Tab-separated table of C-alpha atoms and ligand atoms in Angstrom:
chain	number	residue	atom	x	y	z
A	9	UNK	CA	11.080	-11.014	-19.189
A	10	UNK	CA	8.602	-11.065	-16.285
A	11	UNK	CA	10.254	-12.179	-13.002
A	12	UNK	CA	6.745	-12.714	-11.581
A	13	UNK	CA	3.985	-14.478	-13.529
A	14	UNK	CA	0.493	-14.989	-12.269
A	15	UNK	CA	-2.080	-16.921	-14.308
A	16	UNK	CA	-5.743	-17.154	-13.442
A	17	UNK	CA	-5.082	-17.168	-9.703
A	18	UNK	CA	-7.847	-17.743	-7.157
A	19	UNK	CA	-8.187	-17.974	-3.436
A	20	UNK	CA	-11.402	-18.929	-1.739
A	21	UNK	CA	-12.060	-18.905	1.929
A	22	UNK	CA	-14.699	-21.103	3.493
A	23	UNK	CA	-16.332	-19.214	6.304
A	24	UNK	CA	-18.570	-20.872	8.822
A	25	UNK	CA	-21.938	-19.220	9.151
A	26	UNK	CA	-22.909	-19.314	12.709
A	27	UNK	CA	-26.680	-19.112	13.171
A	28	UNK	CA	-27.823	-17.255	16.239
A	29	UNK	CA	-30.465	-18.055	18.764
A	30	UNK	CA	-32.096	-21.440	19.907
A	31	UNK	CA	-33.396	-22.538	16.496
A	32	UNK	CA	-30.251	-21.370	14.897
A	33	UNK	CA	-28.212	-23.593	17.297
A	34	UNK	CA	-30.349	-26.575	16.396
A	35	UNK	CA	-29.950	-25.891	12.724
A	36	UNK	CA	-26.194	-25.446	13.280
A	37	UNK	CA	-26.191	-29.020	14.639
A	38	UNK	CA	-28.224	-30.443	11.768
A	39	UNK	CA	-26.134	-28.926	9.001
A	40	UNK	CA	-23.024	-26.865	8.808
A	41	UNK	CA	-23.413	-23.908	6.750
A	42	UNK	CA	-20.453	-22.523	4.949
A	43	UNK	CA	-20.256	-19.518	2.766
A	44	UNK	CA	-17.488	-19.112	0.189
A	45	UNK	CA	-15.536	-15.832	-0.047
A	46	UNK	CA	-13.731	-15.296	-3.380
A	47	UNK	CA	-10.923	-13.241	-1.939
A	48	UNK	CA	-8.895	-13.422	-5.231
A	49	UNK	CA	-11.087	-14.365	-8.273
A	50	UNK	CA	-9.128	-15.276	-11.325
A	51	UNK	CA	-6.367	-12.697	-11.680
A	52	UNK	CA	-3.500	-12.782	-14.266
A	53	UNK	CA	-0.471	-10.493	-14.624
A	54	UNK	CA	3.268	-10.360	-15.051
A	55	UNK	CA	5.820	-8.022	-13.468
A	56	UNK	CA	9.084	-7.315	-15.218
A	57	UNK	CA	12.382	-7.390	-13.501
A	58	UNK	CA	13.232	-4.056	-11.981
A	59	UNK	CA	9.686	-2.781	-12.253
A	60	UNK	CA	7.945	-1.046	-9.268
A	61	UNK	CA	4.244	-1.719	-9.504
A	62	UNK	CA	1.430	-0.253	-7.458
A	63	UNK	CA	-1.313	-2.668	-6.390
A	64	UNK	CA	-4.293	-0.745	-5.036
A	65	UNK	CA	-7.814	-1.321	-4.137
A	66	UNK	CA	-10.469	-0.695	-1.363
A	67	UNK	CA	-10.668	-2.541	1.933
A	68	UNK	CA	-11.156	-6.217	1.405
A	69	UNK	CA	-10.444	-6.146	-2.319
A	70	UNK	CA	-7.910	-9.038	-2.164
A	71	UNK	CA	-4.530	-7.246	-1.968
A	72	UNK	CA	-3.051	-8.939	1.052
A	73	UNK	CA	-4.390	-12.311	-0.047
A	74	UNK	CA	-2.551	-11.841	-3.368
A	75	UNK	CA	0.738	-10.818	-1.567
A	76	UNK	CA	0.434	-13.836	0.759
A	77	UNK	CA	0.082	-16.286	-2.137
A	78	UNK	CA	3.008	-14.594	-3.983
A	79	UNK	CA	5.222	-15.035	-0.814
A	80	UNK	CA	4.124	-18.627	-0.407
A	81	UNK	CA	2.331	-18.119	2.860
A	82	UNK	CA	-1.067	-19.092	1.394
A	83	UNK	CA	-1.824	-21.922	-0.977
A	84	UNK	CA	-3.862	-20.837	-3.995
A	85	UNK	CA	-7.221	-22.517	-4.521
A	86	UNK	CA	-6.353	-22.672	-8.275
A	87	UNK	CA	-4.224	-20.986	-10.864
A	88	UNK	CA	-0.443	-20.546	-11.261
A	89	UNK	CA	2.203	-18.488	-9.837
A	90	UNK	CA	5.809	-18.367	-11.086
A	91	UNK	CA	8.354	-16.255	-9.240
A	92	UNK	CA	11.731	-16.346	-10.773
A	93	UNK	CA	11.165	-19.957	-11.794
A	94	UNK	CA	9.665	-21.170	-8.527
A	95	UNK	CA	6.164	-21.962	-7.342
A	96	UNK	CA	6.111	-19.982	-4.042
A	97	UNK	CA	4.002	-22.312	-1.795
A	98	UNK	CA	5.875	-25.459	-3.094
A	99	UNK	CA	9.353	-24.013	-2.746
A	100	UNK	CA	8.858	-21.841	0.318
A	101	UNK	CA	12.306	-21.920	1.595
A	102	UNK	CA	13.978	-21.346	-1.730
A	103	UNK	CA	11.544	-18.613	-2.467
A	104	UNK	CA	12.109	-16.901	0.760
A	105	UNK	CA	15.761	-16.245	-0.143
A	106	UNK	CA	14.709	-14.342	-3.195
A	107	UNK	CA	12.108	-12.168	-1.655
A	108	UNK	CA	11.804	-9.488	1.063
A	109	UNK	CA	8.384	-8.878	2.591
A	110	UNK	CA	7.046	-6.024	4.730
A	111	UNK	CA	3.483	-6.125	6.146
A	112	UNK	CA	2.847	-2.543	7.358
A	113	UNK	CA	0.135	-3.772	9.725
A	114	UNK	CA	2.433	-6.193	11.608
A	115	UNK	CA	6.232	-6.243	12.307
A	116	UNK	CA	8.345	-9.093	11.220
A	117	UNK	CA	10.887	-8.294	13.981
A	118	UNK	CA	11.134	-9.753	17.433
A	119	UNK	CA	9.074	-7.450	19.559
A	120	UNK	CA	11.095	-7.501	22.804
A	121	UNK	CA	14.624	-7.544	21.107
A	122	UNK	CA	16.673	-4.553	20.260
A	123	UNK	CA	16.543	-4.014	16.532
A	124	UNK	CA	20.226	-4.968	15.967
A	125	UNK	CA	19.586	-8.393	17.571
A	126	UNK	CA	16.698	-9.046	15.264
A	127	UNK	CA	19.086	-8.142	12.372
A	128	UNK	CA	21.706	-10.574	13.664
A	129	UNK	CA	19.165	-13.310	13.932
A	130	UNK	CA	18.027	-12.736	10.348
A	131	UNK	CA	21.611	-12.651	9.254
A	132	UNK	CA	22.123	-16.118	10.620
A	133	UNK	CA	18.733	-17.406	9.160
A	134	UNK	CA	19.645	-16.227	5.683
A	135	UNK	CA	23.364	-16.839	6.024
A	136	UNK	CA	24.317	-13.407	4.944
A	137	UNK	CA	28.049	-13.024	4.692
A	138	UNK	CA	29.844	-10.505	7.043
A	139	UNK	CA	30.743	-8.362	4.150
A	140	UNK	CA	27.222	-8.109	2.732
A	141	UNK	CA	25.852	-7.627	6.201
A	142	UNK	CA	27.998	-4.663	7.100
A	143	UNK	CA	27.649	-3.102	3.594
A	144	UNK	CA	23.849	-3.295	4.011
A	145	UNK	CA	23.776	-2.003	7.571
A	146	UNK	CA	25.890	0.989	6.382
A	147	UNK	CA	23.394	1.637	3.617
A	148	UNK	CA	20.431	1.431	5.979
A	149	UNK	CA	22.154	3.841	8.337
A	150	UNK	CA	22.663	6.340	5.492
A	151	UNK	CA	19.337	6.031	3.748
A	152	UNK	CA	16.946	5.058	6.583
A	153	UNK	CA	18.765	6.773	9.498
A	154	UNK	CA	18.195	3.802	11.803
A	155	UNK	CA	21.407	4.452	13.751
A	156	UNK	CA	19.649	6.333	16.571
A	157	UNK	CA	17.403	3.562	17.557
A	158	UNK	CA	19.223	0.413	16.521
A	159	UNK	CA	19.695	-0.628	20.157
A	160	UNK	CA	16.082	0.048	21.127
A	161	UNK	CA	13.638	-2.795	21.560
A	162	UNK	CA	11.185	-2.924	18.707
A	163	UNK	CA	8.145	-2.429	20.981
A	164	UNK	CA	9.463	1.026	22.008
A	165	UNK	CA	9.875	2.344	18.419
A	166	UNK	CA	7.409	4.779	16.833
A	167	UNK	CA	5.471	3.418	13.833
A	168	UNK	CA	7.686	5.258	11.420
A	169	UNK	CA	10.961	3.967	13.058
A	170	UNK	CA	9.551	0.427	13.185
A	171	UNK	CA	8.652	0.620	9.445
A	172	UNK	CA	12.182	1.670	8.559
A	173	UNK	CA	13.611	-1.230	10.513
A	174	UNK	CA	11.197	-3.687	8.935
A	175	UNK	CA	12.295	-2.470	5.468
A	176	UNK	CA	15.888	-2.859	6.458
A	177	UNK	CA	15.214	-6.378	7.832
A	178	UNK	CA	13.471	-7.393	4.635
A	179	UNK	CA	16.484	-6.306	2.583
A	180	UNK	CA	19.312	-7.687	4.711
A	181	UNK	CA	19.690	-10.804	2.480
A	182	UNK	CA	19.778	-8.777	-0.783
A	183	UNK	CA	16.524	-10.223	-2.226
A	184	UNK	CA	15.877	-9.272	-5.893
A	185	UNK	CA	12.121	-8.962	-5.187
A	186	UNK	CA	10.386	-7.008	-2.477
A	187	UNK	CA	6.759	-7.231	-1.538
A	188	UNK	CA	5.251	-4.376	0.413
A	189	UNK	CA	1.760	-4.578	1.998
A	190	UNK	CA	0.785	-1.055	3.093
A	191	UNK	CA	4.311	0.179	4.024
A	192	UNK	CA	3.087	3.638	4.734
A	193	UNK	CA	-0.077	2.965	6.592
A	194	UNK	CA	-0.619	5.271	9.630
A	195	UNK	CA	2.505	7.347	8.942
A	196	UNK	CA	2.591	11.185	8.826
A	197	UNK	CA	3.652	12.950	5.664
A	198	UNK	CA	7.303	13.294	6.635
A	199	UNK	CA	7.672	9.531	7.508
A	200	UNK	CA	5.826	8.584	4.274
A	201	UNK	CA	8.217	10.761	2.218
A	202	UNK	CA	11.236	9.212	3.757
A	203	UNK	CA	9.967	5.691	2.968
A	204	UNK	CA	9.179	6.815	-0.632
A	205	UNK	CA	12.674	8.176	-1.199
A	206	UNK	CA	14.184	5.007	0.063
A	207	UNK	CA	12.061	2.784	-2.092
A	208	UNK	CA	12.913	4.874	-5.165
A	209	UNK	CA	16.531	4.669	-4.358
A	210	UNK	CA	16.709	0.874	-3.924
A	211	UNK	CA	14.497	0.306	-7.041
A	212	UNK	CA	16.811	2.518	-9.208
A	213	UNK	CA	20.217	1.696	-7.636
A	214	UNK	CA	19.735	-1.852	-6.962
A	215	UNK	CA	17.070	-2.742	-9.669
A	216	UNK	CA	14.920	-4.471	-7.022
A	217	UNK	CA	11.562	-5.506	-8.315
A	218	UNK	CA	8.894	-4.024	-6.107
A	219	UNK	CA	5.163	-4.888	-5.672
A	220	UNK	CA	3.639	-2.112	-3.514
A	221	UNK	CA	0.265	-2.498	-1.999
A	222	UNK	CA	-1.344	0.622	-0.671
A	223	UNK	CA	-4.462	2.675	0.003
A	224	UNK	CA	-2.531	5.870	-0.579
A	225	UNK	CA	-2.690	6.875	-4.234
A	226	UNK	CA	0.037	9.436	-3.473
A	227	UNK	CA	2.481	6.549	-2.960
A	228	UNK	CA	1.658	5.144	-6.298
A	229	UNK	CA	1.758	8.448	-8.015
A	230	UNK	CA	5.167	9.312	-6.623
A	231	UNK	CA	6.750	5.794	-7.078
A	232	UNK	CA	5.160	3.823	-9.895
A	233	UNK	CA	4.549	4.153	-13.608
A	234	UNK	CA	2.257	1.139	-13.674
A	235	UNK	CA	-0.633	0.317	-11.338
A	236	UNK	CA	-3.180	-2.448	-11.014
A	237	UNK	CA	-6.483	-1.815	-9.309
A	238	UNK	CA	-8.217	-4.881	-7.668
A	239	UNK	CA	-11.773	-4.782	-6.465
A	240	UNK	CA	-13.805	-7.783	-5.153
A	241	UNK	CA	-10.935	-10.073	-6.168
A	242	UNK	CA	-10.750	-9.005	-9.800
A	243	UNK	CA	-8.319	-6.716	-11.481
A	244	UNK	CA	-10.371	-3.888	-12.993
A	245	UNK	CA	-7.406	-1.860	-14.177
A	246	UNK	CA	-3.815	-2.654	-15.296
A	247	UNK	CA	-2.062	0.254	-16.993
A	248	UNK	CA	-0.191	3.485	-16.468
A	249	UNK	CA	-0.647	5.723	-13.435
A	250	UNK	CA	-0.795	8.661	-15.785
A	251	UNK	CA	-3.825	7.275	-17.660
A	252	UNK	CA	-5.758	6.879	-14.357
A	253	UNK	CA	-4.762	10.404	-13.398
A	254	UNK	CA	-5.940	11.635	-16.713
A	255	UNK	CA	-9.165	9.827	-16.636
A	256	UNK	CA	-10.231	10.013	-13.025
A	257	UNK	CA	-7.971	12.432	-11.302
A	258	UNK	CA	-9.692	15.618	-12.780
A	259	UNK	CA	-11.322	16.640	-9.632
A	260	UNK	CA	-8.909	17.668	-7.023
A	261	UNK	CA	-9.417	18.883	-3.514
A	262	UNK	CA	-7.846	21.754	-1.712
A	263	UNK	CA	-8.157	22.101	2.027
A	264	UNK	CA	-7.961	25.680	3.284
A	265	UNK	CA	-7.461	26.861	6.924
A	266	UNK	CA	-8.529	30.492	7.226
A	267	UNK	CA	-7.207	32.823	9.895
A	268	UNK	CA	-10.687	34.109	10.551
A	269	UNK	CA	-14.209	32.872	10.405
A	270	UNK	CA	-15.418	34.227	7.083
A	271	UNK	CA	-19.231	34.208	6.694
A	272	UNK	CA	-19.315	34.219	2.911
A	273	UNK	CA	-16.619	32.508	0.972
A	274	UNK	CA	-16.762	32.476	-2.774
A	275	UNK	CA	-13.879	31.320	-4.887
A	276	UNK	CA	-14.651	31.230	-8.689
A	277	UNK	CA	-13.678	27.973	-10.376
A	278	UNK	CA	-14.271	25.856	-7.232
A	279	UNK	CA	-17.067	24.483	-5.184
A	280	UNK	CA	-17.186	24.202	-1.405
A	281	UNK	CA	-17.919	20.567	-0.569
A	282	UNK	CA	-17.440	20.807	3.218
A	283	UNK	CA	-16.915	23.287	5.961
A	284	UNK	CA	-15.777	22.855	9.497
A	285	UNK	CA	-15.132	26.188	11.446
A	286	UNK	CA	-12.182	27.825	9.839
A	287	UNK	CA	-11.513	25.026	7.507
A	288	UNK	CA	-13.082	24.350	4.137
A	289	UNK	CA	-12.746	21.730	1.505
A	290	UNK	CA	-12.795	22.988	-2.034
A	291	UNK	CA	-13.257	20.840	-5.227
A	292	UNK	CA	-11.985	22.047	-8.624
A	293	UNK	CA	-11.412	20.632	-11.992
A	294	UNK	CA	-7.668	20.547	-12.805
A	295	UNK	CA	-8.245	20.718	-16.505
A	296	UNK	CA	-9.813	24.207	-16.000
A	297	UNK	CA	-7.830	25.532	-13.105
A	298	UNK	CA	-4.396	24.847	-11.685
A	299	UNK	CA	-3.964	24.543	-7.965
A	300	UNK	CA	-1.607	27.580	-8.018
A	301	UNK	CA	-4.165	29.785	-9.774
A	302	UNK	CA	-6.784	28.845	-7.185
A	303	UNK	CA	-4.387	29.385	-4.254
A	304	UNK	CA	-3.306	32.979	-5.490
A	305	UNK	CA	-7.054	33.845	-5.831
A	306	UNK	CA	-7.740	32.664	-2.294
A	307	UNK	CA	-4.672	34.392	-0.861
A	308	UNK	CA	-5.646	37.679	-2.506
A	309	UNK	CA	-9.082	37.802	-0.919
A	310	UNK	CA	-8.667	36.069	2.412
A	311	UNK	CA	-6.259	35.590	5.319
A	312	UNK	CA	-5.078	32.019	5.264
A	313	UNK	CA	-3.023	29.930	7.623
A	314	UNK	CA	-2.551	26.735	5.696
A	315	UNK	CA	-3.361	24.952	2.457
A	316	UNK	CA	-3.125	21.237	1.451
A	317	UNK	CA	-3.972	19.567	-1.757
A	318	UNK	CA	-5.708	16.262	-1.339
A	319	UNK	CA	-5.346	13.445	-3.738
A	320	UNK	CA	-8.489	11.566	-4.873
A	321	UNK	CA	-9.300	8.452	-3.002
A	322	UNK	CA	-9.070	4.936	-4.431
A	323	UNK	CA	-12.825	4.393	-3.821
A	324	UNK	CA	-13.592	7.461	-6.039
A	325	UNK	CA	-11.473	6.098	-8.792
A	326	UNK	CA	-12.968	2.467	-8.530
A	327	UNK	CA	-16.407	4.065	-8.754
A	328	UNK	CA	-15.311	6.111	-11.821
A	329	UNK	CA	-14.039	2.942	-13.534
A	330	UNK	CA	-17.417	1.094	-13.053
A	331	UNK	CA	-19.294	4.199	-14.349
A	332	UNK	CA	-16.970	4.379	-17.403
A	333	UNK	CA	-17.643	0.698	-18.148
A	334	UNK	CA	-21.392	1.190	-17.937
A	335	UNK	CA	-21.146	4.098	-20.375
A	336	UNK	CA	-19.247	1.977	-22.924
B	14	LIG	N1	-8.104	-16.100	6.501
B	14	LIG	C1	-9.224	-15.640	6.040
B	14	LIG	N2	-10.414	-16.317	6.249
B	14	LIG	C2	-11.576	-15.811	5.725
B	14	LIG	N3	-11.596	-14.731	4.901
B	14	LIG	C3	-10.497	-14.029	4.650
B	14	LIG	C4	-9.262	-14.497	5.240
B	14	LIG	N4	-8.349	-13.582	4.706
B	14	LIG	C5	-8.998	-12.637	4.013
B	14	LIG	N5	-10.342	-12.920	3.964
B	14	LIG	C6	-11.332	-12.225	3.218
B	14	LIG	O1	-10.931	-12.122	1.874
B	14	LIG	C7	-11.259	-10.857	1.322
B	14	LIG	C8	-9.951	-10.124	0.832
B	14	LIG	O2	-9.135	-9.819	1.986
B	14	LIG	P1	-7.665	-9.128	1.834
B	14	LIG	O3	-7.121	-9.110	3.230
B	14	LIG	O4	-6.933	-9.723	0.816
B	14	LIG	O5	-8.039	-7.667	1.420
B	14	LIG	P2	-7.222	-6.354	1.229
B	14	LIG	O6	-7.402	-5.867	-0.130
B	14	LIG	O7	-5.815	-6.601	1.741
B	14	LIG	O8	-7.905	-5.406	2.227
B	14	LIG	P3	-7.303	-4.157	3.192
B	14	LIG	O9	-7.258	-3.025	2.410
B	14	LIG	O10	-8.397	-4.071	4.261
B	14	LIG	O11	-6.006	-4.673	3.761
B	14	LIG	C9	-11.937	-10.103	2.494
B	14	LIG	O12	-13.333	-10.253	2.238
B	14	LIG	C10	-11.512	-10.779	3.706
B	14	LIG	O13	-12.480	-10.644	4.681
B	15	LIG	MG1	-4.627	-5.848	3.217
């Protein structure tokens, strides 16, 4: 049974077109010129209870607009949303009890207050029982390690620390659904990994349904079986992550830092697509070569300091989907 159902959902924004210059100003007086942005352009999908789904797409694709409609912050232009039997924008309060939300770009916490005081305020707003409150705080201590900075004002936290506190705050009232809009944006690898481990844990242990918006395909690859790709307000893919990897994830990139400045570098099975001093970017087809084969080849011939495997970017995959459709 889907806990979230979305049917032919649209959101349009009217944007005032301001004409510049003298004649532009006169024309602005004479008629107001609006242009219509179709931020979300007729999308339909369902999310089953306990599922963790990746919602990805390039900048401006419509991801945040979708999340805002699901949470009830934005009123749809048309279409239907049903979240656990409620229409979010019509039952905002009731809906808020059942959902947790994290916007990675902006904290939900009180900027000047110590983290713990934000938690206490939220506890009162959501009427969380003393028992549940302390059980949850214990869990956040264990899994998110927030104990070290729980008395620090939010504005003094690092981005990674703040994100962990935002996650904790979103889950204080035990919501069955969690919406995450770019929860790993701007974080380093270690901080990202910590958040991913936590999300996996609450999804599996507490069966929380999670909709995860991200630019980072590695998030989706590590966390979700299903992904939806949105572009220009339309869902252009809804299926398994494996299928996308199989179809579009063939070309992988390896970034190599050499210990010395080699004049001529040749590594069979790969192509150098960029070079910057001691660092090169190699592209290879993973159907033909494994990363470990390539790495051992490189290590045999050259002195290397560091290696990282880069995931394909969402833009590349979106382009691949359109190309595929044209070929069909
Ligand atoms: N309040 C608004 N008024 C006018 N246009 C808006 C508004 N909010 C979003 N848009 C426009 O709607 C489109 C979708 O925006 P949205 O924020 O949903 O994209 P996104 O997929 O979240 O992008 P990003 O990856 O950059 O966060 C964009 O063209 C954006 O400029
Ligand atoms: Mg966004």
